[in-house]
CSV table of C-alpha atoms and ligand atoms in Angstrom, one decimal:
chain,number,residue,atom,x,y,z
A,1,MET,CA,-60.9,-85.4,58.6
A,2,LYS,CA,-57.6,-83.8,58.6
A,3,PRO,CA,-54.2,-85.6,59.5
A,4,THR,CA,-52.2,-84.8,62.7
A,5,ALA,CA,-48.5,-83.7,62.9
A,6,LEU,CA,-46.8,-84.5,66.0
A,7,ILE,CA,-43.3,-82.3,66.1
A,8,THR,CA,-41.2,-82.6,68.7
A,9,GLY,CA,-38.9,-79.6,69.7
A,10,ALA,CA,-41.5,-77.2,68.9
A,11,SER,CA,-40.6,-74.4,71.3
A,12,GLY,CA,-37.9,-72.8,69.4
A,13,GLY,CA,-35.8,-73.0,66.1
A,14,ILE,CA,-36.2,-75.4,63.6
A,15,GLY,CA,-39.2,-77.3,65.0
A,16,TYR,CA,-41.0,-73.8,65.6
A,17,GLU,CA,-40.4,-73.0,62.3
A,18,LEU,CA,-41.9,-76.4,60.9
A,19,ALA,CA,-45.0,-76.3,63.1
A,20,HIS,CA,-46.1,-73.3,61.5
A,21,LEU,CA,-45.3,-74.9,57.8
A,22,PHE,CA,-47.4,-77.9,58.7
A,23,ALA,CA,-50.2,-75.7,60.0
A,24,LYS,CA,-50.5,-73.6,57.4
A,25,ALA,CA,-50.6,-77.0,55.4
A,26,GLY,CA,-53.6,-78.1,57.1
A,27,TYR,CA,-52.4,-80.7,59.5
A,28,ASN,CA,-53.7,-80.7,63.0
A,29,LEU,CA,-50.7,-80.4,65.4
A,30,ILE,CA,-49.2,-81.8,68.6
A,31,ILE,CA,-46.6,-79.7,69.6
A,32,VAL,CA,-43.9,-81.3,72.4
A,33,ALA,CA,-40.9,-79.9,74.1
A,34,ARG,CA,-40.1,-79.4,77.7
A,35,SER,CA,-41.3,-75.7,77.7
A,36,GLU,CA,-44.9,-75.5,78.3
A,37,ASP,CA,-44.9,-71.6,78.3
A,38,LYS,CA,-43.1,-71.7,74.9
A,39,LEU,CA,-45.2,-74.4,73.4
A,40,ILE,CA,-48.7,-72.1,74.5
A,41,ALA,CA,-47.2,-69.1,73.0
A,42,LEU,CA,-46.8,-70.9,69.7
A,43,LYS,CA,-50.6,-72.6,70.2
A,44,ASN,CA,-51.8,-68.8,70.8
A,45,GLU,CA,-49.9,-67.5,67.6
A,46,LEU,CA,-51.8,-70.3,65.6
A,47,HIS,CA,-55.1,-68.7,66.6
A,48,ASP,CA,-57.9,-71.2,66.1
A,49,HIS,CA,-55.8,-73.8,64.4
A,50,PRO,CA,-56.1,-77.1,66.0
A,51,VAL,CA,-53.1,-77.6,68.4
A,52,THR,CA,-52.4,-79.8,71.3
A,53,VAL,CA,-49.5,-78.9,73.7
A,54,ILE,CA,-47.5,-81.9,75.4
A,55,ALA,CA,-44.8,-80.7,77.7
A,56,GLN,CA,-42.5,-83.9,78.0
A,57,ASP,CA,-39.0,-84.2,78.7
A,58,LEU,CA,-37.4,-86.6,76.0
A,59,SER,CA,-34.0,-87.0,78.0
A,60,LYS,CA,-35.7,-89.2,80.4
A,61,THR,CA,-36.0,-92.9,80.0
A,62,GLY,CA,-39.8,-93.7,79.4
A,63,GLY,CA,-40.3,-90.1,78.1
A,64,ALA,CA,-41.0,-91.4,74.7
A,65,GLU,CA,-43.5,-93.9,76.2
A,66,LYS,CA,-45.2,-91.5,78.2
A,67,LEU,CA,-45.7,-89.0,75.6
A,68,TYR,CA,-47.3,-91.7,73.1
A,69,ASN,CA,-49.6,-93.0,76.2
A,70,ARG,CA,-50.7,-89.3,76.3
A,71,VAL,CA,-51.4,-88.7,72.9
A,72,LYS,CA,-53.7,-91.8,73.1
A,73,GLU,CA,-55.3,-90.8,76.3
A,74,LEU,CA,-56.4,-87.4,74.4
A,75,GLY,CA,-57.8,-89.4,71.5
A,76,HIS,CA,-55.4,-88.4,69.1
A,77,THR,CA,-54.1,-90.6,66.0
A,78,VAL,CA,-50.5,-89.3,64.4
A,79,GLN,CA,-50.4,-89.8,60.6
A,80,VAL,CA,-46.7,-87.3,60.7
A,81,LEU,CA,-44.2,-87.7,63.1
A,82,VAL,CA,-41.5,-85.1,63.1
A,83,ASN,CA,-38.5,-86.4,65.3
A,84,ASN,CA,-36.7,-82.6,65.6
A,85,ALA,CA,-35.9,-82.3,69.0
A,86,GLY,CA,-32.2,-82.7,69.7
A,87,PHE,CA,-29.2,-80.8,71.0
A,88,GLY,CA,-25.6,-81.1,70.9
A,89,LEU,CA,-22.4,-80.5,73.2
A,90,ASN,CA,-19.2,-78.9,72.6
A,91,GLY,CA,-15.8,-80.1,74.1
A,92,LYS,CA,-13.4,-83.2,74.0
A,93,PHE,CA,-15.4,-86.3,74.7
A,94,ASP,CA,-13.7,-87.3,78.1
A,95,GLU,CA,-13.9,-83.9,79.6
A,96,LEU,CA,-17.9,-83.4,78.7
A,97,PRO,CA,-19.6,-85.0,81.6
A,98,LEU,CA,-20.7,-88.1,80.7
A,99,ALA,CA,-24.3,-88.1,81.9
A,100,GLU,CA,-25.0,-84.8,79.9
A,101,GLN,CA,-23.7,-87.0,76.7
A,102,GLN,CA,-26.0,-89.8,77.8
A,103,GLN,CA,-28.9,-87.4,77.9
A,104,MET,CA,-28.2,-86.2,74.5
A,105,LEU,CA,-28.2,-89.7,73.1
A,106,GLN,CA,-31.5,-90.2,74.7
A,107,VAL,CA,-33.2,-87.3,73.0
A,108,ASN,CA,-31.2,-87.6,70.0
A,109,VAL,CA,-31.3,-91.6,69.2
A,110,ALA,CA,-33.4,-93.4,71.9
A,111,SER,CA,-36.4,-91.3,72.0
A,112,LEU,CA,-36.2,-90.8,68.5
A,113,THR,CA,-36.2,-94.8,67.9
A,114,GLU,CA,-38.9,-95.5,70.3
A,115,LEU,CA,-41.1,-92.7,69.1
A,116,THR,CA,-40.8,-94.2,65.5
A,117,HIS,CA,-41.5,-97.8,66.8
A,118,LEU,CA,-44.4,-96.5,68.8
A,119,PHE,CA,-46.2,-94.2,66.2
A,120,LEU,CA,-45.5,-96.2,63.1
A,121,PRO,CA,-48.1,-98.7,63.3
A,122,ASP,CA,-50.7,-95.7,63.4
A,123,ILE,CA,-49.0,-93.9,60.6
A,124,LYS,CA,-48.9,-97.1,58.6
A,125,ALA,CA,-52.6,-97.7,59.4
A,126,ALA,CA,-53.9,-94.4,58.3
A,127,PRO,CA,-55.8,-93.9,55.1
A,128,LEU,CA,-53.9,-91.9,52.6
A,129,PHE,CA,-54.8,-88.0,52.2
A,130,ASP,CA,-54.5,-85.5,49.9
A,131,ILE,CA,-51.5,-84.6,52.2
A,132,PRO,CA,-48.8,-86.9,53.0
A,133,LYS,CA,-48.4,-89.3,55.8
A,134,GLY,CA,-45.0,-90.3,57.1
A,135,ILE,CA,-42.0,-89.4,59.1
A,136,LEU,CA,-39.5,-86.5,59.0
A,137,ASN,CA,-36.3,-86.8,61.0
A,138,VAL,CA,-34.0,-84.2,61.9
A,139,ALA,CA,-30.5,-85.3,61.3
A,140,SER,CA,-27.6,-82.9,60.3
A,141,THR,CA,-24.4,-82.5,57.9
A,142,ALA,CA,-23.1,-83.7,61.0
A,143,ALA,CA,-24.0,-86.9,59.9
A,144,PHE,CA,-22.0,-87.4,56.9
A,145,GLN,CA,-18.5,-87.2,58.9
A,146,PRO,CA,-16.8,-87.7,62.0
A,147,GLY,CA,-17.1,-84.5,64.2
A,148,PRO,CA,-13.9,-84.1,67.0
A,149,ARG,CA,-14.8,-82.0,69.9
A,150,MET,CA,-18.5,-83.1,69.1
A,151,ALA,CA,-18.0,-86.8,68.7
A,152,VAL,CA,-21.2,-88.1,70.5
A,153,TYR,CA,-23.2,-85.4,68.7
A,154,TYR,CA,-22.0,-86.2,65.3
A,155,ALA,CA,-22.2,-90.1,65.7
A,156,SER,CA,-25.7,-89.5,66.7
A,157,LYS,CA,-27.0,-87.8,63.7
A,158,ALA,CA,-25.0,-90.5,61.6
A,159,TYR,CA,-27.4,-92.9,63.2
A,160,VAL,CA,-30.3,-91.1,62.5
A,161,LEU,CA,-29.2,-90.7,59.0
A,162,SER,CA,-28.5,-94.5,58.5
A,163,PHE,CA,-32.0,-95.5,60.9
A,164,SER,CA,-34.2,-93.4,58.7
A,165,GLU,CA,-32.4,-94.6,55.1
A,166,ALA,CA,-33.0,-98.0,56.1
A,167,LEU,CA,-36.7,-97.5,56.9
A,168,VAL,CA,-37.5,-95.8,53.6
A,169,GLU,CA,-36.8,-99.4,52.1
A,170,GLU,CA,-38.7,-101.1,54.5
A,171,LEU,CA,-41.6,-99.0,54.2
A,172,GLN,CA,-41.7,-99.3,50.0
A,173,GLY,CA,-45.4,-99.9,49.1
A,174,THR,CA,-46.9,-98.9,52.5
A,175,GLY,CA,-47.6,-95.3,51.4
A,176,VAL,CA,-45.4,-94.1,54.5
A,177,THR,CA,-42.6,-92.0,53.2
A,178,VAL,CA,-39.4,-91.0,55.3
A,179,THR,CA,-37.3,-88.2,55.1
A,180,THR,CA,-34.3,-87.0,56.9
A,181,LEU,CA,-33.6,-83.3,57.0
A,182,CYS,CA,-29.8,-82.8,57.2
A,183,PRO,CA,-29.2,-79.0,58.2
A,184,GLY,CA,-26.1,-77.5,58.3
A,185,ALA,CA,-25.5,-74.3,60.9
A,186,THR,CA,-28.6,-73.0,61.5
A,187,GLU,CA,-29.4,-69.5,63.5
A,188,THR,CA,-31.4,-71.2,66.3
A,189,ASN,CA,-30.6,-71.5,70.2
A,190,PHE,CA,-28.4,-74.6,69.3
A,191,PHE,CA,-24.8,-73.0,69.4
A,192,LYS,CA,-25.7,-71.4,73.0
A,193,ARG,CA,-27.1,-74.7,74.1
A,194,ALA,CA,-24.0,-76.3,72.7
A,195,ASN,CA,-21.5,-74.0,74.2
A,196,ALA,CA,-20.4,-73.5,70.5
A,197,GLU,CA,-21.0,-69.9,70.4
A,198,ASN,CA,-17.5,-69.2,69.6
A,199,THR,CA,-16.8,-71.7,66.9
A,200,LYS,CA,-16.1,-70.9,63.1
A,201,LEU,CA,-19.6,-73.0,62.7
A,202,VAL,CA,-21.3,-69.9,63.1
A,203,ASN,CA,-19.7,-68.0,60.6
A,204,THR,CA,-22.2,-69.7,57.6
A,205,THR,CA,-25.6,-70.3,59.4
A,206,MET,CA,-29.0,-70.3,57.5
A,207,SER,CA,-32.1,-69.1,59.0
A,208,ALA,CA,-34.4,-71.6,60.8
A,209,GLU,CA,-37.4,-70.7,58.7
A,210,ALA,CA,-35.4,-71.2,55.4
A,211,VAL,CA,-34.1,-74.7,57.0
A,212,ALA,CA,-37.9,-75.6,58.0
A,213,LYS,CA,-39.2,-74.7,54.5
A,214,SER,CA,-36.7,-76.9,52.8
A,215,GLY,CA,-37.4,-80.0,55.0
A,216,PHE,CA,-41.1,-79.4,54.7
A,217,LEU,CA,-41.1,-79.2,51.2
A,218,GLY,CA,-38.9,-82.3,50.9
A,219,PHE,CA,-41.2,-84.1,53.3
A,220,VAL,CA,-44.1,-83.4,50.8
A,221,LYS,CA,-42.3,-84.7,47.9
A,222,GLY,CA,-41.5,-87.8,49.6
A,223,LYS,CA,-37.9,-86.9,49.2
A,224,ARG,CA,-35.4,-89.5,51.3
A,225,VAL,CA,-32.9,-87.0,52.3
A,226,VAL,CA,-32.6,-83.1,52.2
A,227,ILE,CA,-29.9,-81.0,52.5
A,228,PRO,CA,-30.9,-76.9,52.6
A,229,GLY,CA,-28.3,-74.8,51.1
A,230,THR,CA,-25.9,-75.2,48.3
A,231,LEU,CA,-22.6,-74.6,50.6
A,232,ASN,CA,-24.0,-77.7,52.7
A,233,GLN,CA,-24.9,-79.4,49.7
A,234,THR,CA,-21.6,-79.0,48.4
A,235,LEU,CA,-19.8,-80.1,51.8
A,236,SER,CA,-21.7,-83.0,52.3
A,237,ILE,CA,-20.6,-84.4,48.7
A,238,ALA,CA,-17.0,-83.6,49.7
A,239,ALA,CA,-17.4,-85.0,52.9
A,240,LYS,CA,-18.4,-88.5,51.1
A,241,VAL,CA,-15.7,-88.5,48.6
A,242,MET,CA,-12.6,-87.2,50.9
A,243,PRO,CA,-10.7,-89.7,53.2
A,244,ARG,CA,-12.8,-89.8,56.5
A,245,SER,CA,-9.5,-89.3,58.3
A,246,PHE,CA,-9.0,-85.8,56.4
A,247,SER,CA,-12.9,-84.8,57.0
A,248,ALA,CA,-12.3,-85.5,60.8
A,249,LYS,CA,-9.5,-83.0,60.8
A,250,LEU,CA,-11.3,-80.6,58.8
A,251,ALA,CA,-14.7,-80.9,61.1
A,252,HIS,CA,-12.1,-80.6,64.1
A,253,TYR,CA,-10.8,-77.3,62.8
A,254,VAL,CA,-14.3,-75.8,62.3
A,255,ASP,CA,-15.4,-76.5,65.5
A,256,LYS,CA,-12.8,-74.8,67.4
B,1,LIG,N1,-29.1,-75.3,64.7
B,1,LIG,C1,-28.2,-76.1,63.9
B,1,LIG,O1,-27.4,-75.5,63.3
B,1,LIG,C2,-28.5,-77.1,63.8
B,1,LIG,C3,-27.9,-77.9,62.5
B,1,LIG,C4,-27.9,-79.5,62.1
B,1,LIG,C5,-29.0,-80.1,62.7
B,1,LIG,N2,-29.8,-79.2,63.6
B,1,LIG,C6,-30.6,-80.5,64.4
B,1,LIG,O2,-32.1,-79.4,64.5
B,1,LIG,C7,-32.9,-79.9,65.6
B,1,LIG,C8,-33.6,-78.6,66.1
B,1,LIG,O3,-32.3,-77.7,66.8
B,1,LIG,P1,-32.6,-76.2,66.8
B,1,LIG,O4,-31.3,-76.0,66.0
B,1,LIG,O5,-33.9,-76.0,66.2
B,1,LIG,O6,-31.9,-75.9,68.3
B,1,LIG,P2,-32.6,-75.4,69.5
B,1,LIG,O7,-33.7,-74.0,69.0
B,1,LIG,O8,-32.2,-75.5,70.6
B,1,LIG,O9,-34.5,-76.2,69.3
B,1,LIG,C9,-34.4,-77.6,70.1
B,1,LIG,C10,-35.6,-77.9,70.3
B,1,LIG,O10,-35.5,-79.5,71.1
B,1,LIG,C11,-36.1,-79.6,72.1
B,1,LIG,N3,-35.4,-80.3,73.3
B,1,LIG,C12,-34.0,-80.2,73.6
B,1,LIG,N4,-34.1,-81.1,74.4
B,1,LIG,C13,-35.3,-81.8,74.8
B,1,LIG,C14,-35.5,-82.6,75.9
B,1,LIG,N5,-34.8,-83.0,76.6
B,1,LIG,N6,-36.8,-82.5,75.7
B,1,LIG,C15,-38.0,-82.5,74.7
B,1,LIG,N7,-37.5,-81.7,74.0
B,1,LIG,C16,-36.2,-81.1,73.9
B,1,LIG,C17,-36.1,-78.0,72.5
B,1,LIG,O11,-37.1,-77.5,73.4
B,1,LIG,P3,-37.3,-77.5,75.3
B,1,LIG,O12,-35.7,-76.8,75.4
B,1,LIG,O13,-38.2,-76.4,75.1
B,1,LIG,O14,-37.2,-78.7,75.9
B,1,LIG,C18,-36.2,-77.1,71.4
B,1,LIG,O15,-37.8,-77.1,71.0
B,1,LIG,C19,-31.8,-80.8,66.6
B,1,LIG,O16,-32.4,-81.9,66.4
B,1,LIG,C20,-30.7,-80.4,65.9
B,1,LIG,O17,-29.9,-81.7,66.4
B,1,LIG,C21,-29.4,-78.3,64.1
C-alpha cells in the first residue's frame, strides 16, 4: 500500500510544485484549494497517478472539518498532511478590512490547526512506510520577526512555526515527523494576492520549484525547520540576534 499525502493550496505556486514532488516520490495525492479547474488540470498533468481532487474554501468556519469528512466519505486515510494554503495582505493593520484579515487568520492559522487536529490521529495510527509519514507546515521567514504593513500575516506565520515546533516535541517516539518550511520571497501569485507587487520584497525571489524541493527534501529527512536559500538563512539568523524593534524597522523598509 502506498501512503497518501493531502496537500492544501495545490492549485498553484509552492503547493503545486510540492504535489509534483510527492507524486514523483510515490505518494497518492489528495489535492485541495478553491480553484477546482486548476486542481483538475494538475491531476491531468499527473496522468495515471492516483490523485483525488477536493475543492474546499479554507477561509470559511467549518471548512477544515468539511474537508476531513469528505476525505473519510471517499474512503481515504491520510499519512502526510501538507498545510500549505495561505495568503498575505499588504497594508496598515487599521486600514485593511478586518473581515479579510479574519479570513487570512482562518486559512493561515485556524484551518491549519484544525486540519492537524483532525488528521493527526490517522497519521499516528498509520504503519511506518519506506517513505515518511508526518506533517509539513508552510510558514515563512516572516515567522522570525514582526512585519509592519503585514502585521497579521507575519504574526500568523510566527504561530505556524511555534505550533509546529511544539508538536515536534510532543510527537517524539511516535514515528510522526513535523517539518516547518520557512520560505522567503518566492515567485508565485502570493504578491499579487497580497497587493505587494511593488514592494522591495519581490527583488530577491526564489522559484517555487526550488522552494518546494527544499521543503520536500527537508520533510523526507525529518528536519524540524527548513529555510530555503542562503540569503534567507542569513537573514533569519540576523533576525534572531538583532533587537526586535530594529528587525521590525527593517521589515517595514522592505515591505514598502
Ligand atoms: N510566495 C512567497 O513569497 C511566500 C513566502 C513565504 C511563505 N509563503 C507561503 O507559502 C504558501 C503558499 O503560497 P504561494 O506562495 O504558493 O502562493 P499562491 O501561489 O498564491 O498559492 C496559494 C495557494 O493557497 C490556496 N488558497 C488560498 N486561499 C485559500 C482558501 N481560502 N481556501 C483554500 N485554499 C486557498 C490557493 O488556491 P485557490 O486560490 O485556488 O484557493 C493556492 O493554491 C502560503 O502559506 C504562503 O503564506 C509564500
